[in-house]
GROMACS .gro file of C-alpha atoms in nm:
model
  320
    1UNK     CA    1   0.000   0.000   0.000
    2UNK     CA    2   0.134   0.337  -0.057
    3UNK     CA    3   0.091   0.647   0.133
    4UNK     CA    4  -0.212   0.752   0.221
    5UNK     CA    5  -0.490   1.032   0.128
    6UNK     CA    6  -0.586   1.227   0.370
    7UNK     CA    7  -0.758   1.610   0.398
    8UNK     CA    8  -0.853   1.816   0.720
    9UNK     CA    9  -1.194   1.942   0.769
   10UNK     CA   10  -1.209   2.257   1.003
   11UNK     CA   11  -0.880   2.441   1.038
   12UNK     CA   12  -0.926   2.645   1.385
   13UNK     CA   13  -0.698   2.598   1.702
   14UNK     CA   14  -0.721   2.170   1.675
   15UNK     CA   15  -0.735   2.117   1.274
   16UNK     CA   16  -0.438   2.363   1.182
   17UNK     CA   17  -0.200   2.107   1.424
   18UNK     CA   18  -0.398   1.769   1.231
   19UNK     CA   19  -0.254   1.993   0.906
   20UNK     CA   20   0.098   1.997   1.038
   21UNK     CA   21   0.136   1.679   1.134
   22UNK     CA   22   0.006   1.478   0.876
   23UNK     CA   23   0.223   1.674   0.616
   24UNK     CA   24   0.469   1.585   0.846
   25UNK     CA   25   0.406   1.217   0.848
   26UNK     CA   26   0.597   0.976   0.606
   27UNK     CA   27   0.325   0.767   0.519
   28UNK     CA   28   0.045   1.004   0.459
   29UNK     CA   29   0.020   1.234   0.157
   30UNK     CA   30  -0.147   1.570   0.237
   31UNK     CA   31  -0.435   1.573  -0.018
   32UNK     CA   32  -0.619   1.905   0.055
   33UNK     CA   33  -0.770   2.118   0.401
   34UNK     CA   34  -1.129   2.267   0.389
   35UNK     CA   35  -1.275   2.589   0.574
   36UNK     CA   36  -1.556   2.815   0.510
   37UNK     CA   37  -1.271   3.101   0.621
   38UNK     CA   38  -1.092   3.085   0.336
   39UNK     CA   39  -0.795   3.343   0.447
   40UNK     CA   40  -0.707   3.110   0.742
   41UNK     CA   41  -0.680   2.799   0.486
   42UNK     CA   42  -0.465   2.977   0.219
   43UNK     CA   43  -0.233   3.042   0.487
   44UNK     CA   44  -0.210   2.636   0.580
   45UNK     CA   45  -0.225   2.538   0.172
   46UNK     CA   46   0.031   2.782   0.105
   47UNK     CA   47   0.264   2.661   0.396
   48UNK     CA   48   0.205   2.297   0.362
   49UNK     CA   49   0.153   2.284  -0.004
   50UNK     CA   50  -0.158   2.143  -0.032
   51UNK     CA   51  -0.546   2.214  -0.217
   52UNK     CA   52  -0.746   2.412  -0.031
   53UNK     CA   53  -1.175   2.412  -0.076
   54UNK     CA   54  -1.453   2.614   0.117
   55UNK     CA   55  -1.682   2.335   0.089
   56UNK     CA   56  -1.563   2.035   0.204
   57UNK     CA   57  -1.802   1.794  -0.031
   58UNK     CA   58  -1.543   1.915  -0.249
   59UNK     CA   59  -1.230   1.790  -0.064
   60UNK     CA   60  -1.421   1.474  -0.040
   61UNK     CA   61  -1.400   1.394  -0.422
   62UNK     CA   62  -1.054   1.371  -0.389
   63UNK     CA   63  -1.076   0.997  -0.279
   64UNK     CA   64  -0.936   1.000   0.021
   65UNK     CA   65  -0.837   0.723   0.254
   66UNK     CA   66  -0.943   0.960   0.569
   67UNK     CA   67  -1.086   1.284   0.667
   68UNK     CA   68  -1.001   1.443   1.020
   69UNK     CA   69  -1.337   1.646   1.135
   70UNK     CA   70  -1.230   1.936   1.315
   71UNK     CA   71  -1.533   2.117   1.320
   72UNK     CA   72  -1.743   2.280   1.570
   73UNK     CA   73  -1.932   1.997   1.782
   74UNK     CA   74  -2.302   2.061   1.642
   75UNK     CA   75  -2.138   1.979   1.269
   76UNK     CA   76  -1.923   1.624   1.387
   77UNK     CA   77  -2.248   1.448   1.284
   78UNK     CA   78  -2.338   1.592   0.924
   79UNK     CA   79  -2.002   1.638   0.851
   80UNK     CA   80  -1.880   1.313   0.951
   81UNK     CA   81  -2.174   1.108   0.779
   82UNK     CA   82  -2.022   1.277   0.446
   83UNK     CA   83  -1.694   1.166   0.514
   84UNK     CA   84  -1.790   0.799   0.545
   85UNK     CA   85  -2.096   0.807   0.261
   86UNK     CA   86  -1.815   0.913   0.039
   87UNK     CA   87  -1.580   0.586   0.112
   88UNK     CA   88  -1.332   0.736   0.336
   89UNK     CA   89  -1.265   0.703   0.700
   90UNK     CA   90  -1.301   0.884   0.947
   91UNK     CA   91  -1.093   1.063   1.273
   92UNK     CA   92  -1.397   1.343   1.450
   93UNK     CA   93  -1.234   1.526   1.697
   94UNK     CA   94  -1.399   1.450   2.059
   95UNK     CA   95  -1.714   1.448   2.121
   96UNK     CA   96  -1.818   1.218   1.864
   97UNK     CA   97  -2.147   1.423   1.804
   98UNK     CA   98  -2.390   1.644   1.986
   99UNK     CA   99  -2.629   1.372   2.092
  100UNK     CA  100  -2.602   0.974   2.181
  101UNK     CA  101  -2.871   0.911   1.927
  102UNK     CA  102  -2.626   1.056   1.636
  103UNK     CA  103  -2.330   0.924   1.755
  104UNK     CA  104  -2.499   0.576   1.766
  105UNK     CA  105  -2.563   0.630   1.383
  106UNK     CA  106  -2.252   0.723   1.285
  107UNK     CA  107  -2.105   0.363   1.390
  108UNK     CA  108  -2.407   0.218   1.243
  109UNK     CA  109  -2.278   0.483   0.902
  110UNK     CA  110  -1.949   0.338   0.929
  111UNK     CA  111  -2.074  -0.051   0.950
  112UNK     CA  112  -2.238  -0.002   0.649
  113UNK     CA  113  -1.974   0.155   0.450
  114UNK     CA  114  -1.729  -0.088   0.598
  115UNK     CA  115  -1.476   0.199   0.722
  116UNK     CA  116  -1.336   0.284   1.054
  117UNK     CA  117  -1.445   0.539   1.309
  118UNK     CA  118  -1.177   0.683   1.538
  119UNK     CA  119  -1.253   0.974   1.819
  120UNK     CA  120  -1.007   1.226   1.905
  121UNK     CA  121  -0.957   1.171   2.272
  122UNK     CA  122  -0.583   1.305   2.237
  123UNK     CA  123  -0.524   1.225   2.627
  124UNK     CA  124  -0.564   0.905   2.578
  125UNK     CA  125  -0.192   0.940   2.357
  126UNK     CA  126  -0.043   1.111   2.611
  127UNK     CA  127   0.281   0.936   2.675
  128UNK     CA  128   0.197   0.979   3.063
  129UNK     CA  129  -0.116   0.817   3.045
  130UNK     CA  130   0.019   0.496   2.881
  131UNK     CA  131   0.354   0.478   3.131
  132UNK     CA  132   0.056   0.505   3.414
  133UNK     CA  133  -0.180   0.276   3.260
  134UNK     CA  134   0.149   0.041   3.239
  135UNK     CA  135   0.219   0.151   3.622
  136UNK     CA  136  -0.130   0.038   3.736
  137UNK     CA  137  -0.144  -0.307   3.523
  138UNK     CA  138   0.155  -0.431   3.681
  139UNK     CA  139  -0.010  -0.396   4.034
  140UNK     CA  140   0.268  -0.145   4.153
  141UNK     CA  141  -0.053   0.048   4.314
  142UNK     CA  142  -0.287  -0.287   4.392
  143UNK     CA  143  -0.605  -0.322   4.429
  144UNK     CA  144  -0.704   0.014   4.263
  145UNK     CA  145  -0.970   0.200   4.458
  146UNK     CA  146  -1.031   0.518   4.285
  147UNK     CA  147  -0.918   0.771   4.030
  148UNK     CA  148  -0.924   1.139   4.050
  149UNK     CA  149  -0.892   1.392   3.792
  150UNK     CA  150  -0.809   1.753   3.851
  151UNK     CA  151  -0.861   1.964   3.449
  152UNK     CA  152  -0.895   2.333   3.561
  153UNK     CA  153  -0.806   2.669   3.385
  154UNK     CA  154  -0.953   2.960   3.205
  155UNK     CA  155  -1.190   2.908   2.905
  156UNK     CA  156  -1.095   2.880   2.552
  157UNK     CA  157  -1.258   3.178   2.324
  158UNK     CA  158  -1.330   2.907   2.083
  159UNK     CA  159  -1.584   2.722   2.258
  160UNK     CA  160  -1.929   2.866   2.208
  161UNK     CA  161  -2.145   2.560   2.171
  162UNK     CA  162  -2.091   2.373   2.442
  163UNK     CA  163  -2.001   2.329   2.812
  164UNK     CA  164  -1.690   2.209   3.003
  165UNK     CA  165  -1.858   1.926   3.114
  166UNK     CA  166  -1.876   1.812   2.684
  167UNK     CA  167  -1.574   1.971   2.635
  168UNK     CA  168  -1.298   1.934   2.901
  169UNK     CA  169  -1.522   1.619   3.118
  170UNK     CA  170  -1.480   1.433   2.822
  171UNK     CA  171  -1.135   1.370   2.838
  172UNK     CA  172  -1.140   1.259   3.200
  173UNK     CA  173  -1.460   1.060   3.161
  174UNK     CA  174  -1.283   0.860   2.903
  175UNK     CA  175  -0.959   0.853   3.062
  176UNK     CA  176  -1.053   0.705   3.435
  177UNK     CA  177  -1.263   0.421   3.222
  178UNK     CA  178  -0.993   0.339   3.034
  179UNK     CA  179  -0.769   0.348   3.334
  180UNK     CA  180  -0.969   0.109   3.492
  181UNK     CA  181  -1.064  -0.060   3.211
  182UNK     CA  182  -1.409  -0.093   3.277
  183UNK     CA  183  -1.734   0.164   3.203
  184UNK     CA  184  -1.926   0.367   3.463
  185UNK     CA  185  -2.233   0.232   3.596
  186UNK     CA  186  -2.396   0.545   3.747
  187UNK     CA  187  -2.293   0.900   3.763
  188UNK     CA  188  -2.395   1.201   3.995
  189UNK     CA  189  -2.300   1.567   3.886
  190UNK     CA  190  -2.290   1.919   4.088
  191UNK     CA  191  -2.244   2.175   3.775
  192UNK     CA  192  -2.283   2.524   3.756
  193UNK     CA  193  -2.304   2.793   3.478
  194UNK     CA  194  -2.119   3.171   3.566
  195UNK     CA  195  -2.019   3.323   3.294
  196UNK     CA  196  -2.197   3.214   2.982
  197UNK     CA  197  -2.543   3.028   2.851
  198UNK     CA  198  -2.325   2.657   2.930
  199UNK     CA  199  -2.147   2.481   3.276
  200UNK     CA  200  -1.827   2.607   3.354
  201UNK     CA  201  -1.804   2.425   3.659
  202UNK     CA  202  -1.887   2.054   3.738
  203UNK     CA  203  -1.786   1.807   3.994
  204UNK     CA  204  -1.827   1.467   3.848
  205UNK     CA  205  -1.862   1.113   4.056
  206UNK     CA  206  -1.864   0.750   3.859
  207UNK     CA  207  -1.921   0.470   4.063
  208UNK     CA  208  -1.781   0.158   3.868
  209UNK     CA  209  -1.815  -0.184   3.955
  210UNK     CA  210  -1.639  -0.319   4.278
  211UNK     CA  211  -1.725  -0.003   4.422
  212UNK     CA  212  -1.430   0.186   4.232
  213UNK     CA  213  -1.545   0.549   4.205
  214UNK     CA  214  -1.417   0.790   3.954
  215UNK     CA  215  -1.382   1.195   4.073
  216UNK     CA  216  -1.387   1.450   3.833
  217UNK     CA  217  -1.315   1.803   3.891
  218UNK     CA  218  -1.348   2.052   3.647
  219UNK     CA  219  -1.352   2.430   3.564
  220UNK     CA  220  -1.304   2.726   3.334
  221UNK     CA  221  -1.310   2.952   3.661
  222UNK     CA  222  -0.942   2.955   3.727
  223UNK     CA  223  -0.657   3.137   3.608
  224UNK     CA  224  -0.446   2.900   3.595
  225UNK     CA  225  -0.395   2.522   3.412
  226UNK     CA  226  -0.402   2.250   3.589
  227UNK     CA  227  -0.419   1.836   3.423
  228UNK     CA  228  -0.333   1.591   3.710
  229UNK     CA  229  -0.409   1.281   3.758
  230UNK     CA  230  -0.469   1.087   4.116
  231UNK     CA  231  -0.455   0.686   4.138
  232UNK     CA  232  -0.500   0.559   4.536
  233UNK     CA  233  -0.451   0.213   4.537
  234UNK     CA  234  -0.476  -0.037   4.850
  235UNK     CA  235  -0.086  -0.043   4.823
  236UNK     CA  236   0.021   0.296   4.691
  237UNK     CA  237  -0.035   0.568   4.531
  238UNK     CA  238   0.053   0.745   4.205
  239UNK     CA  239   0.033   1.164   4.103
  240UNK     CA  240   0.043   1.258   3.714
  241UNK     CA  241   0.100   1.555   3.573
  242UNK     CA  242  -0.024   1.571   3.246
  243UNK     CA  243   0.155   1.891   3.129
  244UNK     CA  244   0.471   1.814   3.252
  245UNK     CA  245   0.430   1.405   3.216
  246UNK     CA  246   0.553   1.362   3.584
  247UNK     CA  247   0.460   1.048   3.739
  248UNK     CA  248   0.552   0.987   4.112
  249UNK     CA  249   0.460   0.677   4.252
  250UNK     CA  250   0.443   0.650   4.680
  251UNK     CA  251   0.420   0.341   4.872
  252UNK     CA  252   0.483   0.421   5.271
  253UNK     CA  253   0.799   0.613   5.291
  254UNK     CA  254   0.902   0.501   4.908
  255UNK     CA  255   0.898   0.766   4.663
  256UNK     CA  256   1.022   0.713   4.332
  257UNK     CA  257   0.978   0.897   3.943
  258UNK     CA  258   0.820   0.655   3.701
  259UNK     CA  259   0.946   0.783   3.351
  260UNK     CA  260   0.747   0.867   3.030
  261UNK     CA  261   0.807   0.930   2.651
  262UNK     CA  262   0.908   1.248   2.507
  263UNK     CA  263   0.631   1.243   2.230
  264UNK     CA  264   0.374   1.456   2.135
  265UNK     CA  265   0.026   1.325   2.195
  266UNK     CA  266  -0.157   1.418   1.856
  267UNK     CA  267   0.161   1.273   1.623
  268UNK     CA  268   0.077   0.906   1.825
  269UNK     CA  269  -0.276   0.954   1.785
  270UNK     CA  270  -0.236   1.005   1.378
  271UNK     CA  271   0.052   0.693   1.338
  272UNK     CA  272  -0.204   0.509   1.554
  273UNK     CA  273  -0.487   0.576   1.306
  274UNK     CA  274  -0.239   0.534   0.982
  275UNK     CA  275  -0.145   0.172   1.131
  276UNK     CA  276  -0.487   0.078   1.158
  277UNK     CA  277  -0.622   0.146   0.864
  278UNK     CA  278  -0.245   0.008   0.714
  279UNK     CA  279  -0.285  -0.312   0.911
  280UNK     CA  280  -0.660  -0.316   0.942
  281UNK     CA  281  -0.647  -0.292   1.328
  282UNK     CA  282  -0.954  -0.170   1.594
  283UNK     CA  283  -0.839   0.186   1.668
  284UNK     CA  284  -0.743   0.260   1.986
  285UNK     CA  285  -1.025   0.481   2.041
  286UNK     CA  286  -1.330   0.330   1.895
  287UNK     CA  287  -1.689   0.516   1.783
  288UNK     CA  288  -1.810   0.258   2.046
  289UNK     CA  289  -1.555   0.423   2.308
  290UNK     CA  290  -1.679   0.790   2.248
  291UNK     CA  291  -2.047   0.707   2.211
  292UNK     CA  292  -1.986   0.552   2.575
  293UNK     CA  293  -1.800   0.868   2.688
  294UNK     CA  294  -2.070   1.083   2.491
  295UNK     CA  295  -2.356   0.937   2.708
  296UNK     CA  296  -2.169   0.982   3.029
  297UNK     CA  297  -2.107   1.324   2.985
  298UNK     CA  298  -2.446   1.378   2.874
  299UNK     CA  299  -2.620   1.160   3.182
  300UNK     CA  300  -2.361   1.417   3.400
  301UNK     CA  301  -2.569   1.678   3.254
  302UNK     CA  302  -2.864   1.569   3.339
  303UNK     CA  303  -2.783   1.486   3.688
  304UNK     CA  304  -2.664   1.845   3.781
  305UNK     CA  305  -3.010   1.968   3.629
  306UNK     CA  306  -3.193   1.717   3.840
  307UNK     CA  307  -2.994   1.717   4.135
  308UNK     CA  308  -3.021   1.306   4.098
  309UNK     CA  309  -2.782   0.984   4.066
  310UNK     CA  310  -2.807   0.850   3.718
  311UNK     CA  311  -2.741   0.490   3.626
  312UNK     CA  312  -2.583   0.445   3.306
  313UNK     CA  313  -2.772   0.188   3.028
  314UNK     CA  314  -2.497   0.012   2.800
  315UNK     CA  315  -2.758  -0.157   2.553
  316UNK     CA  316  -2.693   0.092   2.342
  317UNK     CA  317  -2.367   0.035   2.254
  318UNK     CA  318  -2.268  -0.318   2.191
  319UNK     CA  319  -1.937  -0.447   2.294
  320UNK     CA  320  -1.634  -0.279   2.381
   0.00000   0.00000   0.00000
């Protein structure tokens, strides 16, 4: 197989780095970016020497092998239904859509067409996340009782259609499940809403099974940037810093650095999607995954507005 075809949908603050490094990326050729700002995407073409369309039904003639959607959230679904109705697949930045119901039929979409669906959970590439993930699997921590997630920090002008909890939750939602390795069961929420028409607040609890809980705590409210991670095991405990990709683990008086890679997340997460499609491999972050993480974010939602617990139906979503 040679290299191959791949454009960028949306070129804002996430698609402009998809642009970069898949021009950058030895088996990929760079077939064209689309935008309906047209200045912005001259600017990419120019540098990266590639076509550049305002509608990106015309990008999609180009045969592609793949499309990254970087669009606004309310467009993942529309735009991503085109990408896979016209043969290619697909990477959507996370959320997978706006709603469980249209994230449920774009897997059903990309059955039909026979083409792969992978979610932009970038975290999840993180070289500090895997070295942890390898920490916890070889029992340094035991028994693991609980995960906490700190993601706090000022809000991004960008976002205007939707709320941290979508947004920033997301990430965390997704990353304590796959931690664990299991899925939520329930989910209770305290959110609040400040300084705009969405939550810019939430505290977020997952119960799991074996009574392993999940806390989430989350906010655009702060000045500052925050992305830590806290595992508390029955035998020790382990602090990751997902900024700096510091991991400490501490048993009793034992302290002791557990290393990580020096690689950028969103270069892993595109060589993991060119190796799937290459070697026709599950991607690492599955439609299935995001629906999942979709639902819980949504359910978190709706237990802030309620004030209630919420237990979390799989049906929907077939194996993982």
């Amino acid at each position: 197989m040679g290299k191959l075809k791949a454009g960028v949908i949306g070129t804002g603050s996430m698609g402009r780095h998809h642009v970069r490094v898949l021009a950058e990326n030895n088996d990929v050729e760079l077939a064209g970016i689309a935008d309906i700002d047209d200045e912005r995407a001259r600017e990419l073409a120019d540098k990266f020497s590639c076509d550049r369309f305002t509608d990106y039904r015309a990008l999609l003639e180009r045969n592609l092998d793949f499309a990254v959607v970087a669009v606004p959230t309310s467009l993942h679904y529309d735009v991503g239904i085109d990408v896979l109705r016209s043969g290619a697949h697909v990477l959507i930045e996370k959320p997978i859509a706006d709603s469980v119901e249209r994230a449920v039929e774009i897997n059903s979409v990309a059955k039909d067409e026979d083409r792969k669906v992978f979610v932009g959970h970038i975290e999840r590439f993180n070289p500090a996340v895997s070295a942890t993930k390898e920490a916890m699997d070889s029992g340094c921590c035991g028994e693991i009782l609980s995960i906490s997630n700190l993601r706090i920090g000022q809000i991004n002008q960008r976002i205007f259609d939707t709320g941290i909890i979508l947004d920033l939750a997301t990430h965390d939602i997704d990353l304590i499940s796959h931690l664990l390795g299991e899925r939520a069961l329930s989910v209770y929420c305290v959110g609040s809403k400040k300084q705009g028409n969405f939550d810019d607040h939430a505290s977020i609890m997952l119960k799991f099974p074996e009574s392993r809980s999940g806390i989430i705590e989350t906010s655009w409210l702060m000045p500052y940037k925050v992305r830590k991670i806290f595992v508390t095991g029955e035998k020790g405990f382990l602090l990751v810093d997902l900024v700096t990709r510091k991991i400490v683990h501490m048993e009793d008086k034992f302290i002791a650095e557990i290393p990580s890679k020096e690689e950028e997340p969103l270069k892993r997460e595109i060589d993991s999607v060119v190796r799937s499609i290459i070697d026709d491999t599950p991607p690492v972050v599955s439609g299935s995954d995001s629906t999942y993480t979709l639902a819980v974010a949504l359910y978190a939602v709706e237990s802030y507005k309620s004030n209630s617990i919420i237990d979390i139906p799989h049906d929907f979503l077939g194996n993982r």
